[in-house]
Coordinates of N, CA and C in Angstrom, one line a residue:
X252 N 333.5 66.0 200.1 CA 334.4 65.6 201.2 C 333.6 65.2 202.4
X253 N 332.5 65.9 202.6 CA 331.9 65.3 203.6 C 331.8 66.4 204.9
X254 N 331.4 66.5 205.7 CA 331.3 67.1 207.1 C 331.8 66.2 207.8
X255 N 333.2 67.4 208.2 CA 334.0 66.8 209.6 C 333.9 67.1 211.1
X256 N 334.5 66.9 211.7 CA 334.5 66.6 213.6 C 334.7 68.8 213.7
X257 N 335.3 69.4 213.2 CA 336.0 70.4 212.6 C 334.6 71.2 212.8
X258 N 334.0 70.6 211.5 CA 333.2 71.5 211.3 C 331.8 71.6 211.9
X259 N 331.7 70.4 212.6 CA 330.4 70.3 213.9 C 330.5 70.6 215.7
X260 N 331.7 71.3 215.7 CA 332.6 71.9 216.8 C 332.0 73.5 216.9
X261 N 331.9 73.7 215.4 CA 331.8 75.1 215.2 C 330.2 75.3 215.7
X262 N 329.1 74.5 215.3 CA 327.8 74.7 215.7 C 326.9 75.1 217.5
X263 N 326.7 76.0 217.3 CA 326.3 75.7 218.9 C 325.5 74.9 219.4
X264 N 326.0 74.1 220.6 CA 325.2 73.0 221.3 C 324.0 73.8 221.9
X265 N 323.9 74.5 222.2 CA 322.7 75.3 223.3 C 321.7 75.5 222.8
X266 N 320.8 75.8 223.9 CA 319.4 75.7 223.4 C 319.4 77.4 223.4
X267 N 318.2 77.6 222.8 CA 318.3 79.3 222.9 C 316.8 79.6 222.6
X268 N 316.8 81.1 223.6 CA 315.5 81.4 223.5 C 315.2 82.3 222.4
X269 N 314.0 82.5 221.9 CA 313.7 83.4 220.7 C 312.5 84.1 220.9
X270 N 312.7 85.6 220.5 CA 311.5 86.4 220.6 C 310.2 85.8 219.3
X271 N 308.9 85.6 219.4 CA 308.8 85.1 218.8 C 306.6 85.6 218.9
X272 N 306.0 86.0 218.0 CA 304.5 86.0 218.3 C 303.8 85.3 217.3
X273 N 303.0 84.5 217.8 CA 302.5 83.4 217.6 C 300.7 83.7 216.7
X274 N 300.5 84.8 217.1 CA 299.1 85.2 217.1 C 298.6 86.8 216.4
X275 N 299.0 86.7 214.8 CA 299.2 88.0 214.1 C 297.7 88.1 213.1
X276 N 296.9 89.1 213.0 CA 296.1 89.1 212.1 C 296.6 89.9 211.4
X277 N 296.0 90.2 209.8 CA 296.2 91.0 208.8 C 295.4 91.8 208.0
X278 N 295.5 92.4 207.2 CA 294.4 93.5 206.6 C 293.9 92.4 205.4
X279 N 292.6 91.9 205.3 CA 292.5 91.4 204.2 C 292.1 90.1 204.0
X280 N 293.1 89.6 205.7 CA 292.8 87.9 206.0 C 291.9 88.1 207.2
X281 N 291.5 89.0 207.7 CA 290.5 88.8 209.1 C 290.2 89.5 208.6
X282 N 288.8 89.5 208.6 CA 287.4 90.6 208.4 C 287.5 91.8 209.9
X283 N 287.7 91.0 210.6 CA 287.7 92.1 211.9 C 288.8 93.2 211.6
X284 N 290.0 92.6 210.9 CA 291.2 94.2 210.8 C 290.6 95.1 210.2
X285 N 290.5 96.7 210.2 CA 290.3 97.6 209.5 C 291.8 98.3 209.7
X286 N 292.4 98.0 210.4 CA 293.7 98.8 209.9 C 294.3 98.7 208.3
X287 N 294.0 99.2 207.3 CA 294.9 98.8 206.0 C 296.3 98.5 205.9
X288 N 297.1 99.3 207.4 CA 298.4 99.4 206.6 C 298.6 97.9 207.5
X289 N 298.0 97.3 207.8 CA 298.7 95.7 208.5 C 298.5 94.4 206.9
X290 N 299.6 95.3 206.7 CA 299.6 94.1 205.3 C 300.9 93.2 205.7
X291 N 300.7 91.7 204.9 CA 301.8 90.9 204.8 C 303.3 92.1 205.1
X292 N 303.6 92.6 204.4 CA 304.9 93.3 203.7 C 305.1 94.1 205.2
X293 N 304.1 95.2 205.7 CA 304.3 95.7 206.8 C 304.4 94.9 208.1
X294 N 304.0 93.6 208.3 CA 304.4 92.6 209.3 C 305.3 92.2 209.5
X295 N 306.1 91.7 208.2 CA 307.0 91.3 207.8 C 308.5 92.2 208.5
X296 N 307.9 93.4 207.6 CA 309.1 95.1 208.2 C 308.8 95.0 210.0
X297 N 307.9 94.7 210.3 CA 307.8 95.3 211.8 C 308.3 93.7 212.7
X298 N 308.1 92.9 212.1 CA 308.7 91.8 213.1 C 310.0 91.9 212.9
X299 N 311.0 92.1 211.9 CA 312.6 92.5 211.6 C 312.9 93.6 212.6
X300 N 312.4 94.4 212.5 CA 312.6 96.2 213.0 C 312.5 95.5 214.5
X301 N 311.6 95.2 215.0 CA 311.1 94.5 216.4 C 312.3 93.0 216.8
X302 N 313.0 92.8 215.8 CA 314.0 91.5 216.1 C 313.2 90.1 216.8
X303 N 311.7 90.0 216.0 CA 311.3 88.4 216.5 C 311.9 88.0 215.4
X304 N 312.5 86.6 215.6 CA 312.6 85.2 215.3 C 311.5 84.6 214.9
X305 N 310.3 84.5 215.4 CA 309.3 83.8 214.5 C 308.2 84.3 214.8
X306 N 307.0 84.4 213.8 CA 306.1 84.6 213.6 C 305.1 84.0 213.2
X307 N 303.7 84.3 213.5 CA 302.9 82.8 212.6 C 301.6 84.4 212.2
X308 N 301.1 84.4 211.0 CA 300.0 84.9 210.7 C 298.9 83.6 211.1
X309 N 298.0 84.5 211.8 CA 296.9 83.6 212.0 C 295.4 83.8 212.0
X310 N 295.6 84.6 210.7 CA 293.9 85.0 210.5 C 292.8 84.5 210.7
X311 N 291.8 85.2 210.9 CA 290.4 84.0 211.4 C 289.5 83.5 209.9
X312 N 290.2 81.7 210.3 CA 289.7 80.8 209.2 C 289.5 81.3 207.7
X313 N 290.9 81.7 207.7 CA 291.8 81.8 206.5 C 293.1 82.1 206.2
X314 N 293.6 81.8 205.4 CA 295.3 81.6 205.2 C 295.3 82.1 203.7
X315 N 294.5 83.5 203.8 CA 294.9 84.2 202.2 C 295.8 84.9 202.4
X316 N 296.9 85.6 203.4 CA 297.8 86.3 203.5 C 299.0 85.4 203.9
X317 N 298.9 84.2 204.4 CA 299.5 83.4 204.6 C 301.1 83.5 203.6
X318 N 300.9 83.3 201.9 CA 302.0 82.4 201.3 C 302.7 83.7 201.1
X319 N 302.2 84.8 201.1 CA 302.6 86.2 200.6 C 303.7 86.4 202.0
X320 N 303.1 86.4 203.3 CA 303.9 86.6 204.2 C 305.1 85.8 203.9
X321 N 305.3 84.6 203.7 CA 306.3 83.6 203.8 C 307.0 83.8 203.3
X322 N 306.7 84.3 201.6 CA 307.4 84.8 200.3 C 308.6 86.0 200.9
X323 N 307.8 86.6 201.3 CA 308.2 88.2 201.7 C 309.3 88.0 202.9
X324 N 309.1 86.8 203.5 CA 310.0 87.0 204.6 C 311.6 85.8 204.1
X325 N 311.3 85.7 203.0 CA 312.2 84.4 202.5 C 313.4 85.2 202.5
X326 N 313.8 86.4 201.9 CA 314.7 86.8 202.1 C 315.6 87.2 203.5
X327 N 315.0 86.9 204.4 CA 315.3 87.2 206.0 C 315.6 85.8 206.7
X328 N 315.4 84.8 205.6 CA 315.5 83.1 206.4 C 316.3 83.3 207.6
X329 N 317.3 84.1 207.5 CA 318.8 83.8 208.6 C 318.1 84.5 210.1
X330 N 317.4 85.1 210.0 CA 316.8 85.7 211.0 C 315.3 85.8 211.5
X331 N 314.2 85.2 210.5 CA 312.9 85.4 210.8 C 312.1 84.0 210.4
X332 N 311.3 83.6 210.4 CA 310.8 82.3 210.2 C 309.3 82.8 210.2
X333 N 308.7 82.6 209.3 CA 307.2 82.6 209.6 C 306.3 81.3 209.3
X334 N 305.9 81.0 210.1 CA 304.8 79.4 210.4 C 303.1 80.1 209.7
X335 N 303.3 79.0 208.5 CA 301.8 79.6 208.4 C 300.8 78.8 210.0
X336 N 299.5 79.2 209.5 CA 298.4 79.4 210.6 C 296.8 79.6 210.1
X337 N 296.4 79.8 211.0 CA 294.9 80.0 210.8 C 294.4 80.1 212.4
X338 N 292.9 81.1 212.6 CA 292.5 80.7 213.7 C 291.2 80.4 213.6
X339 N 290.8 79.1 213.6 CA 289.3 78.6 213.5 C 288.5 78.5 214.4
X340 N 286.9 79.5 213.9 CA 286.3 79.8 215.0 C 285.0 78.1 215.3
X341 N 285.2 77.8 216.3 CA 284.7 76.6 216.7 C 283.5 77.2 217.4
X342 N 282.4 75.7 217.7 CA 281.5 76.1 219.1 C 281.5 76.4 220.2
X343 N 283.0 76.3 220.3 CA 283.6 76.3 221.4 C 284.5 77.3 221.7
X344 N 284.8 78.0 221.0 CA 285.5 79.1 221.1 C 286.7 79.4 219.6
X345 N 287.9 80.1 219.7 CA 288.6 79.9 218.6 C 290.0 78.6 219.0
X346 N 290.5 78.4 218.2 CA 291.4 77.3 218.0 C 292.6 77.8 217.2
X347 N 293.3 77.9 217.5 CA 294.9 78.7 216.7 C 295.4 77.0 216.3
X348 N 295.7 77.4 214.9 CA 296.4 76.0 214.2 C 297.4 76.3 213.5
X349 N 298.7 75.5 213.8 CA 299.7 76.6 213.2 C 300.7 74.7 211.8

């Protein structure tokens, strides 16, 4: 039938702000974490419990915890979003690439 006038009335026009951290390491994907319990699964629970909207894992110059986060948070689509990432260490300093 199509999408009517009806049913694009119902969407909110507004812009909206979102709690959101951009800059997450993990146990596993950064050599620097020694916390163990900062795994995918526990990031995942603590960004929900905390109510951000978006998150990006961004381990240094690697994205092995990456697809696991993503997986894990798929069930939460309506509420969480996670942006893979990486943070690559340059000559210059590091570089967050999301």
């Amino acid at each position: 039938m199509g999408i009517t006038l009806r049913d694009i009335e119902k969407l909110d026009p507004g812009a909206q702000f979102l709690n959101a951290d951009l800059h997450i390491h993990s146990y596993g994907g950064s050599a620097d974490v020694k916390d163990a319990s900062m795994t995918p699964k526990a990031i995942i629970e603590a960004a929900l419990a905390q109510r951000l909207s978006v998150i990006a894992l961004t381990d240094h110059n690697s994205d092995a915890n990456v697809a696991e986060a993503i997986a894990l948070a798929q069930p939460h689509a309506d509420k969480l979003l996670v942006l893979a990432g990486v943070e690559i260490t340059s000559a210059h300093g590091h570089v967050l690439v999301y």
